[in-house]
XYZ file of C-alpha atoms in Angstrom:
673
model
C 6.412 1.520 21.799
C 2.582 1.459 20.419
C 2.121 -1.190 18.547
C 0.017 -0.565 15.271
C -2.942 -1.008 14.904
C -5.345 -2.244 12.576
C -8.664 -0.552 11.420
C -11.423 -1.810 9.516
C -11.783 0.373 6.014
C -15.819 1.301 4.921
C -16.836 -1.133 2.836
C -14.574 -3.444 0.902
C -12.511 -0.838 -1.237
C -9.935 -3.351 -1.694
C -11.849 -5.990 -3.314
C -11.965 -9.753 -1.679
C -9.083 -11.563 -0.879
C -8.598 -14.904 -2.394
C -7.484 -17.450 -0.279
C -6.700 -20.619 -1.464
C -6.353 -23.115 0.745
C -5.427 -26.725 -1.134
C -1.847 -28.209 -1.389
C -0.560 -26.248 -4.383
C 3.085 -25.974 -4.371
C 4.457 -22.821 -3.050
C 5.896 -19.399 -4.691
C 7.403 -19.490 -7.668
C 7.810 -15.691 -7.543
C 11.510 -14.320 -7.096
C 12.685 -11.164 -6.509
C 15.942 -9.577 -7.799
C 19.171 -10.274 -8.311
C 20.305 -8.566 -4.972
C 23.692 -8.070 -6.387
C 22.770 -7.162 -9.666
C 24.743 -3.547 -10.563
C 21.322 -1.947 -11.619
C 22.098 1.814 -10.625
C 18.426 1.181 -8.454
C 19.969 -1.541 -6.759
C 23.864 0.249 -6.590
C 20.949 3.183 -4.624
C 19.490 0.294 -2.396
C 22.804 -1.107 -1.570
C 23.989 2.491 -0.529
C 20.680 3.110 0.792
C 21.013 -0.325 2.901
C 24.363 0.244 3.887
C 24.014 3.777 4.945
C 20.494 2.648 7.569
C 23.205 -0.276 8.709
C 25.435 2.623 9.586
C 22.804 4.840 11.439
C 21.656 2.520 13.714
C 25.034 1.951 14.601
C 25.436 5.626 15.683
C 21.843 5.513 17.096
C 23.124 2.898 19.683
C 26.584 4.524 20.645
C 24.076 7.833 21.478
C 22.476 5.695 23.336
C 25.144 4.423 25.373
C 26.784 7.552 25.776
C 23.297 9.122 27.098
C 22.932 6.959 29.674
C 26.623 6.853 30.704
C 26.306 10.987 30.418
C 22.893 10.774 33.209
C 23.989 8.108 35.260
C 27.639 9.724 35.935
C 28.404 11.985 38.496
C 32.696 12.548 37.436
C 33.281 15.924 35.997
C 36.119 14.389 33.314
C 33.877 11.284 32.625
C 30.934 13.409 31.822
C 33.725 16.066 29.463
C 34.407 13.085 27.611
C 30.961 11.242 27.309
C 29.593 14.780 26.111
C 33.048 15.645 23.232
C 31.811 11.711 22.453
C 28.366 12.432 21.721
C 29.089 15.413 19.669
C 31.152 13.809 18.026
C 28.666 10.734 17.452
C 25.266 13.650 16.875
C 27.892 15.080 13.915
C 28.372 11.523 12.054
C 24.376 10.733 12.258
C 24.143 14.253 10.689
C 26.643 13.529 8.072
C 24.735 10.023 7.246
C 21.467 11.554 7.175
C 22.163 14.423 4.918
C 24.073 11.549 2.664
C 20.674 9.484 2.783
C 18.443 12.794 2.021
C 20.347 13.011 -1.178
C 20.259 9.591 -2.135
C 16.574 9.696 -1.206
C 16.301 13.132 -3.933
C 18.197 11.038 -6.785
C 15.377 11.148 -8.960
C 17.018 10.702 -11.975
C 17.846 6.967 -11.242
C 13.814 6.436 -11.520
C 12.806 8.396 -14.636
C 13.140 6.927 -18.347
C 15.611 6.586 -20.895
C 13.419 8.554 -23.141
C 15.077 11.334 -25.155
C 11.956 13.630 -24.546
C 11.873 16.338 -22.090
C 9.460 15.757 -19.145
C 9.249 16.942 -15.678
C 11.105 14.597 -13.346
C 8.545 12.949 -10.815
C 9.293 12.370 -7.150
C 9.315 8.263 -6.806
C 10.194 6.832 -3.621
C 12.778 4.242 -2.168
C 11.724 0.874 -0.575
C 12.357 0.671 2.911
C 14.783 -2.452 4.048
C 14.282 -4.212 6.428
C 16.343 -7.715 8.351
C 16.843 -10.814 7.457
C 13.894 -13.109 9.772
C 15.283 -16.558 10.853
C 11.524 -18.325 11.630
C 12.504 -21.237 11.962
C 12.718 -22.478 15.167
C 10.145 -20.343 16.984
C 7.600 -21.477 14.085
C 8.772 -25.122 14.504
C 8.226 -24.499 18.878
C 4.257 -22.983 18.202
C 3.925 -25.746 15.903
C 5.301 -28.522 18.602
C 3.358 -26.443 21.297
C -0.005 -25.557 19.967
C -0.832 -28.172 17.333
C 0.879 -31.007 18.843
C 2.495 -31.971 15.093
C 6.215 -32.815 14.671
C 7.634 -29.211 13.925
C 10.358 -30.667 11.897
C 7.721 -32.167 9.610
C 7.095 -28.625 8.833
C 10.311 -27.477 7.944
C 10.036 -27.090 3.749
C 6.435 -25.059 4.367
C 8.318 -22.623 7.189
C 11.740 -22.169 4.667
C 9.549 -21.828 1.745
C 7.573 -18.480 3.507
C 11.075 -17.400 4.504
C 12.747 -17.751 1.126
C 9.305 -15.696 -0.208
C 10.256 -13.104 2.585
C 13.698 -12.675 1.117
C 12.555 -12.753 -2.248
C 10.130 -9.535 -1.282
C 12.838 -7.628 0.079
C 14.423 -7.198 -3.614
C 11.001 -6.927 -5.753
C 11.711 -6.131 -9.746
C 10.685 -2.692 -10.754
C 7.446 -4.527 -12.778
C 4.459 -5.617 -12.310
C 5.834 -9.022 -11.111
C 7.903 -7.217 -8.170
C 4.291 -6.359 -7.252
C 2.652 -9.148 -7.752
C 5.472 -10.521 -5.262
C 4.675 -7.938 -2.492
C 1.003 -8.689 -2.991
C 1.485 -12.298 -2.414
C 3.610 -11.688 0.113
C 1.467 -9.039 2.670
C -1.499 -11.774 1.479
C 0.219 -14.844 2.576
C 0.835 -12.959 6.203
C -2.780 -13.357 6.746
C -2.485 -16.958 6.812
C 0.979 -16.644 9.491
C -1.380 -14.325 11.267
C -4.163 -16.850 11.529
C -1.976 -19.546 12.446
C 0.839 -18.881 14.867
C -0.345 -14.770 16.345
C -2.542 -15.834 19.108
C -3.705 -13.301 21.728
C -2.732 -14.216 24.678
C 1.345 -14.870 23.768
C 4.047 -13.488 21.737
C 5.795 -15.908 19.712
C 8.971 -13.313 20.933
C 9.845 -12.792 17.182
C 11.164 -9.210 16.076
C 10.647 -7.536 13.040
C 13.027 -4.930 12.107
C 12.420 -2.254 9.114
C 14.049 0.895 8.721
C 12.948 4.193 8.163
C 12.405 4.927 4.409
C 13.157 8.570 4.041
C 15.222 9.177 7.836
C 16.861 5.346 7.932
C 16.156 5.497 11.838
C 15.379 2.115 12.815
C 12.157 0.459 14.127
C 11.039 -3.026 15.434
C 7.812 -4.236 17.261
C 6.619 -7.668 17.478
C 3.775 -6.764 15.993
C 3.053 -7.987 12.695
C 1.068 -5.114 11.667
C 4.452 -3.544 11.342
C 5.358 -5.960 9.343
C 2.134 -6.119 6.912
C 2.453 -1.930 7.001
C 5.917 -2.028 5.799
C 4.881 -4.061 2.976
C 2.614 -2.419 2.002
C 4.440 0.990 1.966
C 6.629 -0.753 0.090
C 3.161 -1.292 -2.292
C 2.654 1.634 -2.507
C 6.882 2.500 -3.307
C 7.277 0.511 -5.934
C 4.257 1.831 -7.669
C 5.868 5.339 -7.301
C 9.188 4.177 -8.819
C 7.114 2.161 -12.125
C 5.071 5.705 -12.719
C 8.022 7.594 -12.719
C 10.215 5.516 -15.116
C 6.832 5.631 -17.672
C 7.917 7.193 -20.794
C 5.475 10.303 -20.276
C 5.786 11.763 -24.208
C 3.626 8.841 -25.315
C -0.103 8.203 -24.635
C 0.184 4.613 -23.679
C 2.954 6.008 -21.221
C 0.596 8.594 -19.483
C -2.266 6.175 -19.420
C 0.378 3.725 -17.005
C 2.100 6.407 -14.993
C -1.465 8.187 -14.148
C -2.469 4.420 -12.920
C 1.096 3.529 -11.266
C 0.560 6.688 -8.905
C -3.234 6.620 -8.091
C -2.580 3.045 -7.286
C 0.869 4.570 -4.949
C -1.713 6.833 -3.545
C -4.314 3.757 -2.908
C -2.063 2.034 -0.932
C -0.583 4.786 1.446
C -4.012 5.648 2.115
C -5.207 2.203 2.431
C -2.161 1.780 4.995
C -3.095 5.259 6.516
C -6.905 4.110 7.495
C -5.956 0.907 8.682
C -3.087 1.063 10.491
C -1.605 2.786 13.090
C 0.557 3.515 16.167
C 3.125 2.640 13.394
C 6.690 3.308 14.939
C 8.577 5.101 11.994
C 7.697 8.811 10.648
C 7.337 7.746 7.239
C 4.236 5.708 8.325
C 3.066 7.938 10.424
C -0.850 9.390 9.890
C 0.534 13.313 8.630
C 3.287 11.565 6.452
C 0.898 9.115 4.639
C -1.800 12.093 3.835
C 1.653 14.110 2.698
C 2.671 11.176 -0.017
C -1.320 10.920 -0.933
C -1.465 14.310 -2.377
C 1.347 14.283 -3.620
C 0.867 11.400 -5.826
C -2.317 12.820 -6.596
C -0.559 15.918 -7.747
C 1.433 13.887 -10.079
C -1.717 12.520 -11.006
C -2.658 15.879 -12.058
C 0.019 16.844 -13.960
C 0.182 13.659 -15.705
C -3.212 14.988 -16.777
C -2.561 17.821 -18.265
C 0.300 16.155 -20.095
C -2.283 13.978 -21.582
C -4.497 16.718 -22.733
C -1.355 18.497 -24.338
C -1.177 15.529 -26.416
C -4.932 15.356 -27.385
C -6.024 18.656 -27.764
C -5.642 20.789 -30.424
C -2.830 23.529 -29.970
C -4.173 26.323 -32.413
C -7.913 25.784 -30.869
C -9.466 28.576 -28.655
C -11.311 26.607 -26.709
C -9.067 23.538 -26.187
C -5.991 26.337 -25.126
C -8.923 27.854 -22.557
C -8.951 23.687 -21.305
C -4.996 23.569 -21.155
C -4.763 27.338 -18.724
C -7.321 25.587 -16.902
C -6.066 22.218 -16.404
C -2.226 23.793 -15.701
C -4.013 26.107 -12.867
C -5.269 22.681 -11.463
C -2.051 21.427 -11.381
C -0.623 24.359 -9.406
C -3.732 24.204 -7.232
C -2.720 20.636 -5.964
C 1.320 21.164 -6.065
C 0.136 23.934 -3.554
C -1.688 22.132 -1.725
C 1.135 19.582 -1.291
C 3.417 21.966 -0.209
C 1.703 23.635 2.666
C 1.566 19.680 3.886
C 5.339 19.762 3.878
C 5.297 23.138 5.286
C 3.155 21.621 8.417
C 5.406 21.022 11.592
C 5.390 17.499 11.927
C 6.464 16.988 7.968
C 8.929 20.138 7.737
C 12.026 18.618 9.159
C 10.958 15.319 7.873
C 10.722 16.074 4.192
C 13.823 15.813 1.967
C 14.457 19.778 1.094
C 14.707 19.115 -2.353
C 10.990 17.606 -2.584
C 10.162 20.484 -1.081
C 11.619 23.104 -3.476
C 10.774 20.559 -6.378
C 6.824 20.460 -5.528
C 6.844 24.500 -4.864
C 8.630 25.010 -8.675
C 5.994 22.609 -10.014
C 3.818 25.309 -8.374
C 4.993 28.051 -9.820
C 5.789 26.549 -13.183
C 2.550 25.796 -13.542
C 0.826 28.248 -13.021
C 3.352 30.262 -15.273
C 2.140 28.011 -17.910
C -1.645 28.711 -16.932
C -1.178 32.352 -18.092
C 1.089 31.373 -21.146
C -2.452 29.183 -22.513
C -4.681 31.876 -21.339
C -2.489 34.817 -23.380
C -2.041 32.942 -26.107
C -5.537 31.875 -26.657
C -6.193 35.578 -26.624
C -3.552 36.323 -28.903
C -3.264 33.281 -31.682
C -6.812 32.590 -32.022
C -8.877 34.639 -34.246
C -12.199 36.508 -32.945
C -15.105 34.534 -33.157
C -17.727 34.055 -35.480
C -21.538 34.715 -35.078
C -21.638 31.152 -34.454
C -18.432 30.880 -32.340
C -19.214 33.728 -30.452
C -22.290 32.293 -27.372
C -19.653 28.998 -26.780
C -16.565 30.969 -26.171
C -18.769 34.116 -24.373
C -20.280 30.726 -22.187
C -16.370 29.332 -21.626
C -14.843 32.346 -21.104
C -17.004 33.735 -18.185
C -16.029 30.421 -16.103
C -12.625 31.423 -17.140
C -11.670 33.556 -14.674
C -11.502 34.000 -10.917
C -12.464 37.462 -11.033
C -13.929 39.268 -14.198
C -10.901 40.928 -15.824
C -11.679 44.480 -16.014
C -12.448 46.697 -18.991
C -15.320 46.481 -21.588
C -18.359 43.277 -21.904
C -16.715 40.081 -22.657
C -18.271 39.552 -25.633
C -16.721 43.045 -26.822
C -13.368 41.611 -25.473
C -13.711 38.385 -27.527
C -14.648 40.419 -30.830
C -11.843 43.417 -30.352
C -8.439 41.655 -31.243
C -6.958 44.880 -29.723
C -8.564 44.151 -25.835
C -7.724 40.063 -26.694
C -4.257 41.655 -27.409
C -3.635 43.524 -23.838
C -5.528 40.841 -21.555
C -3.105 37.792 -23.397
C -0.139 40.504 -22.771
C -1.244 41.026 -19.107
C -1.357 37.368 -18.969
C 2.156 36.743 -20.351
C 3.102 39.096 -18.095
C 2.640 37.091 -15.225
C 3.872 34.067 -16.946
C 7.258 35.746 -17.200
C 6.796 36.311 -13.197
C 5.841 33.427 -12.528
C 8.420 31.643 -14.538
C 11.030 33.381 -12.795
C 9.856 32.530 -9.571
C 10.405 29.202 -10.405
C 13.626 29.255 -11.701
C 14.419 31.335 -8.855
C 13.373 28.840 -6.029
C 15.182 26.262 -8.413
C 18.723 27.553 -7.733
C 18.307 27.579 -4.122
C 18.373 23.524 -3.706
C 21.736 22.590 -4.858
C 20.472 18.761 -5.764
C 17.871 20.702 -7.930
C 20.911 22.523 -9.735
C 22.371 19.285 -10.830
C 19.136 17.757 -12.478
C 19.827 19.197 -16.305
C 16.675 17.828 -17.905
C 14.724 20.064 -15.595
C 16.682 23.026 -15.944
C 15.551 22.568 -19.196
C 12.136 22.427 -18.677
C 11.831 25.659 -16.893
C 14.714 27.439 -19.524
C 12.632 26.742 -22.384
C 8.969 27.612 -20.939
C 10.143 30.910 -19.309
C 12.007 31.825 -22.640
C 9.078 30.467 -24.757
C 6.758 33.030 -22.690
C 9.378 36.092 -23.194
C 9.464 35.417 -27.123
C 5.961 35.610 -27.244
C 5.664 39.145 -24.922
C 8.268 40.626 -28.001
C 5.699 39.710 -30.684
C 2.963 40.802 -29.047
C 4.491 44.166 -27.285
C 4.206 46.838 -29.590
C 6.125 49.859 -29.203
C 3.172 52.635 -29.575
C 2.024 50.838 -25.883
C 1.467 53.652 -23.367
C -1.066 52.085 -21.970
C 0.303 50.330 -18.581
C -0.079 46.633 -18.674
C -3.245 45.711 -16.120
C -3.014 42.610 -13.298
C -4.475 39.838 -15.082
C -6.604 37.915 -12.538
C -6.139 34.519 -12.097
C -7.616 31.514 -13.261
C -10.136 29.245 -12.377
C -8.967 25.431 -11.593
C -10.609 22.634 -13.984
C -10.056 18.951 -14.734
C -11.689 16.774 -17.294
C -10.076 14.151 -15.354
C -9.910 13.666 -11.809
C -7.801 11.865 -10.244
C -9.245 8.407 -8.622
C -7.023 6.712 -5.349
C -6.874 3.262 -5.637
C -6.980 0.742 -3.196
C -5.011 -2.287 -2.993
C -6.548 -5.249 -4.730
C -5.874 -7.859 -2.997
C -8.070 -10.379 -5.238
C -5.401 -10.097 -7.698
C -2.679 -12.133 -6.138
C -3.842 -15.993 -5.146
C -1.970 -17.615 -2.606
C -2.024 -20.780 -1.126
C -2.136 -21.496 2.017
C 1.677 -22.751 3.107
C 0.590 -24.416 6.170
C -1.852 -26.351 4.746
C -1.552 -29.662 6.778
C -2.071 -28.480 9.925
C -5.861 -27.891 9.340
C -9.000 -25.999 8.889
C -8.519 -22.362 9.902
C -11.932 -22.249 11.035
C -10.564 -25.115 13.679
C -6.737 -25.200 13.472
C -6.220 -21.826 14.102
C -3.729 -19.998 17.000
C -6.600 -17.970 18.460
C -8.556 -21.760 19.243
C -7.031 -23.793 21.737
C -8.082 -27.835 22.096
C -7.718 -30.590 24.529
C -5.338 -33.562 23.507
C -6.514 -35.588 20.351
C -8.259 -38.681 21.999
C -8.485 -41.982 20.086
C -11.873 -44.010 20.210
C -12.266 -46.837 19.148
C -15.706 -47.395 17.940
C -18.316 -50.851 17.370
C -21.179 -50.542 14.971
C -24.523 -51.512 17.338
C -28.090 -52.405 15.975
C -28.989 -48.727 15.787
C -25.289 -48.088 13.989
C -22.650 -45.892 16.344
C -25.015 -43.513 17.917
C -23.798 -39.890 16.916
C -24.985 -37.630 13.886
C -22.383 -35.832 11.790
C -22.404 -32.096 10.193
C -20.337 -30.145 8.090
C -17.261 -30.444 6.184
C -13.833 -30.371 6.762
C -13.091 -30.735 9.559
C -16.574 -32.890 10.070
C -18.261 -32.303 13.476
C -19.922 -34.586 15.658
C -23.390 -32.651 16.599
C -25.108 -34.747 18.638
C -24.921 -38.057 20.497
C -27.491 -40.335 22.143
C -27.341 -41.302 25.369
C -26.691 -45.043 25.463
C -25.406 -45.503 22.220
C -21.723 -46.510 21.252
C -20.482 -43.456 20.457
C -21.861 -42.185 24.151
C -20.428 -45.485 25.813
C -17.064 -44.762 23.576
C -16.468 -41.442 25.293
C -17.204 -38.877 22.166
C -18.661 -36.243 22.772
C -20.925 -33.726 21.524
C -18.560 -30.957 19.563
C -16.002 -33.340 18.797
C -14.463 -32.668 15.409
C -12.886 -35.864 13.537
C -9.236 -35.626 12.452
C -8.861 -39.193 11.722
C -10.903 -42.929 10.438
C -8.345 -45.890 11.026
C -5.297 -43.935 10.831
C -6.572 -41.651 7.610
C -6.183 -37.949 8.126
C -9.551 -36.541 7.616
C -9.227 -32.851 9.154
C -9.602 -31.662 5.385
C -11.987 -34.549 4.524
C -15.624 -33.290 3.182
C -18.474 -34.916 5.212
C -19.452 -37.850 2.256
C -15.994 -38.455 2.602
C -16.098 -39.257 5.983
C -19.717 -41.194 5.977
C -18.345 -43.761 3.527
C -15.008 -44.103 5.874
C -17.726 -45.412 8.340
C -19.864 -47.639 6.117
C -16.458 -49.294 5.201
C -15.796 -50.503 8.662
C -16.552 -54.198 9.351
C -16.829 -56.035 12.663
C -13.874 -55.224 13.959
C -14.933 -51.529 14.740
C -13.242 -48.320 13.864
C -10.622 -46.278 15.339
C -11.684 -42.506 15.769
C -9.414 -39.767 16.162
C -11.303 -36.310 17.634
C -10.228 -33.144 19.198
C -12.714 -30.979 21.391
C -12.352 -27.176 21.861
C -11.500 -25.957 24.666
C -14.815 -23.410 26.226
C -16.791 -25.521 23.044
C -20.079 -23.786 22.122
C -23.355 -24.890 20.698
C -22.839 -25.551 17.150
C -24.526 -22.266 15.724
C -22.678 -20.704 18.094
C -19.526 -22.180 16.590
C -20.705 -21.788 12.972
C -20.885 -18.051 13.337
C -17.701 -17.902 14.806
C -16.188 -19.229 11.935
C -17.651 -17.347 9.631
C -16.206 -13.402 11.313
C -13.120 -15.687 12.024
C -10.590 -12.387 13.079
C -6.614 -13.002 12.718
C -5.711 -13.936 15.898
C -3.098 -11.121 16.370
C -2.602 -10.516 20.211
C -0.229 -7.272 19.200
C -3.263 -5.792 17.397
C -5.990 -3.890 19.469
C -8.225 -4.170 16.524
C -8.139 -6.468 13.392
C -10.664 -5.237 11.761
C -8.485 -4.904 8.690
C -8.371 -8.915 8.705
C -11.536 -9.262 9.766
C -12.512 -7.772 6.461
C -10.826 -10.883 4.614
C -11.978 -13.089 6.488
C -15.440 -12.069 5.778
C -14.355 -12.031 2.147
C -12.591 -15.323 2.225
C -16.728 -16.940 3.946
C -18.243 -15.730 0.340
C -15.639 -17.959 -1.806
C -15.889 -21.680 -2.947
C -12.037 -21.943 -2.424
C -11.884 -21.146 1.356
C -12.504 -23.395 3.936
C -16.393 -24.424 4.099
C -17.810 -24.195 7.437
C -19.451 -27.093 9.210
C -23.171 -26.374 8.843
C -23.153 -26.076 4.740
C -23.913 -29.530 3.276
C -27.218 -30.250 5.098
C -29.038 -31.227 2.531
C -26.797 -33.727 1.568
C -26.196 -34.704 5.317
C -29.566 -35.895 5.224
C -29.365 -38.283 2.469
C -27.267 -40.356 4.711
C -29.480 -40.702 8.071
C -29.996 -44.309 8.961
C -33.318 -45.949 8.957
C -32.810 -47.569 11.976
C -33.074 -43.931 13.606
C -36.710 -42.051 13.578
C -36.315 -39.349 10.960
C -37.210 -36.781 13.409
C -35.069 -37.301 16.083
C -32.368 -35.270 14.289
C -31.921 -31.548 13.408
C -32.510 -30.092 9.955
C -28.747 -30.101 9.578
C -27.602 -33.354 10.611
C -27.654 -36.746 10.021
C -27.821 -40.226 12.110
C -25.008 -42.765 11.928
């Protein structure tokens, strides 16, 4: 199974990741009570139970298939074949039960008494618990040379954050919890996932729609699954808004746009996902579904804002409805594609098709009432209405000129009647398709919306239909789709939630990361000579020995160019600034000073190290491409709250130069001691 790859988006669509390396306390965010008996939590409990049963049945099926292939005994083959049919039957029943759960849209809708067409939300992906205590402690001991037991608090804090992330609340706090965990994975990746080996940790996640389990060692799979849940939670928040009010509509639009952004970011930056819900085809479908739901909310917003008795406003509503029909038709086409058709719940496909027909009917209805209920324009209004009507239909209606049509009430009635006839046909088609799905038939509110719209069109048709009408009602042309608020795909803003590196005590990531290797730490005792210690220092956190004077005290003690100072007289200096290390060195007496240093394996010249530190990658060995983390690191290097590479404080360093050595012997960014 191929690990998911992470690829870089073009530009910084998601915003800079704000990473804090300071020793602040960990997260205080908590997930929902997993035992709380809310409707949503009951749904997730049932989903988790079905996922586990599907996992069990799939293991049984795999074992039976292996036995069937391996045995040559005819009776055994018959017995195994019977067992396989039983297991497959159980699997089908479980998947049908899960599909019904995924179609439980009413649980996620708002409790308002207003009648709104239900939206389609997604359930969260489930994951197994993960025990990281032993693998991370072992890695800290082996790679960092530290006592792993001293970092148990940090490891447990990370595990608590992951546990909380499994049950996020359906509000802004839940979104921040998921974002915090996702951002924290950047540090975990950099600290514990080297490019040359794995930790033996498997990340287990269940498919959101089928419940089929998947597992990988790649941390990218964990990241992608969390991003998927971020988008899914946005869909639940959008579906619960009261869309009868303008604030509720704006919040729903924002939530669905952010859901589209999360799924689109996942599609563009992660590949080779092992589960179908994170495949490119599924994510494309989800992005288009979210955009369609945004467009539907825009139409509802227009109905609240526009004056209902104005001719131009009604034309705009008709075009907005045509636009909603247009985007839902695209979603339905996407859902009908081979790689998606058998995967998406039938209720979703049916709902999308119903909405497509419903909004096409509404577009013709609003066109009809614009023509039939609004008076003929005055001379001052005629030019503006003629201009709007010229771009209203896809093809021009048959009959008189537009000017004559707009000024003649009878011609307006005839065209309005044709639009109403088409509206009624589309309403009836929507109701017919709705009746084909057992799950949708149980949704009373959807039935009520469709029935109300149908009766309204019938009533209007009866009102304008005259007994003396002997002309045959013509075919109304389709309405040109147009929107006044184009949906925006909002990528996740990673800078929204500030995170602290839980493993800060291991040292700055520019040096102390999983991708770097260093020789065992050395302890060197130095005595100050007539010309100082005989080395040049450079940078901060950690301070680098940029040069060693041949024959000087430092050279004789065994210090080398490229060594990093990690302690002075037993004081940890991994995070110390240049000036702090200088002060510690200055304060030493005749007895000398003990300096702890490390040397990176394959050390490069300072400039090369500086460049490498500025563009450090996350170090995940399971990724073929890890540009997504590189983007964060690049943004990270621009922030004052992040690590400081060792060439930043050059001007301050010059002031510490000792007078015993000619200044010209020291590099521009270095200081001699």
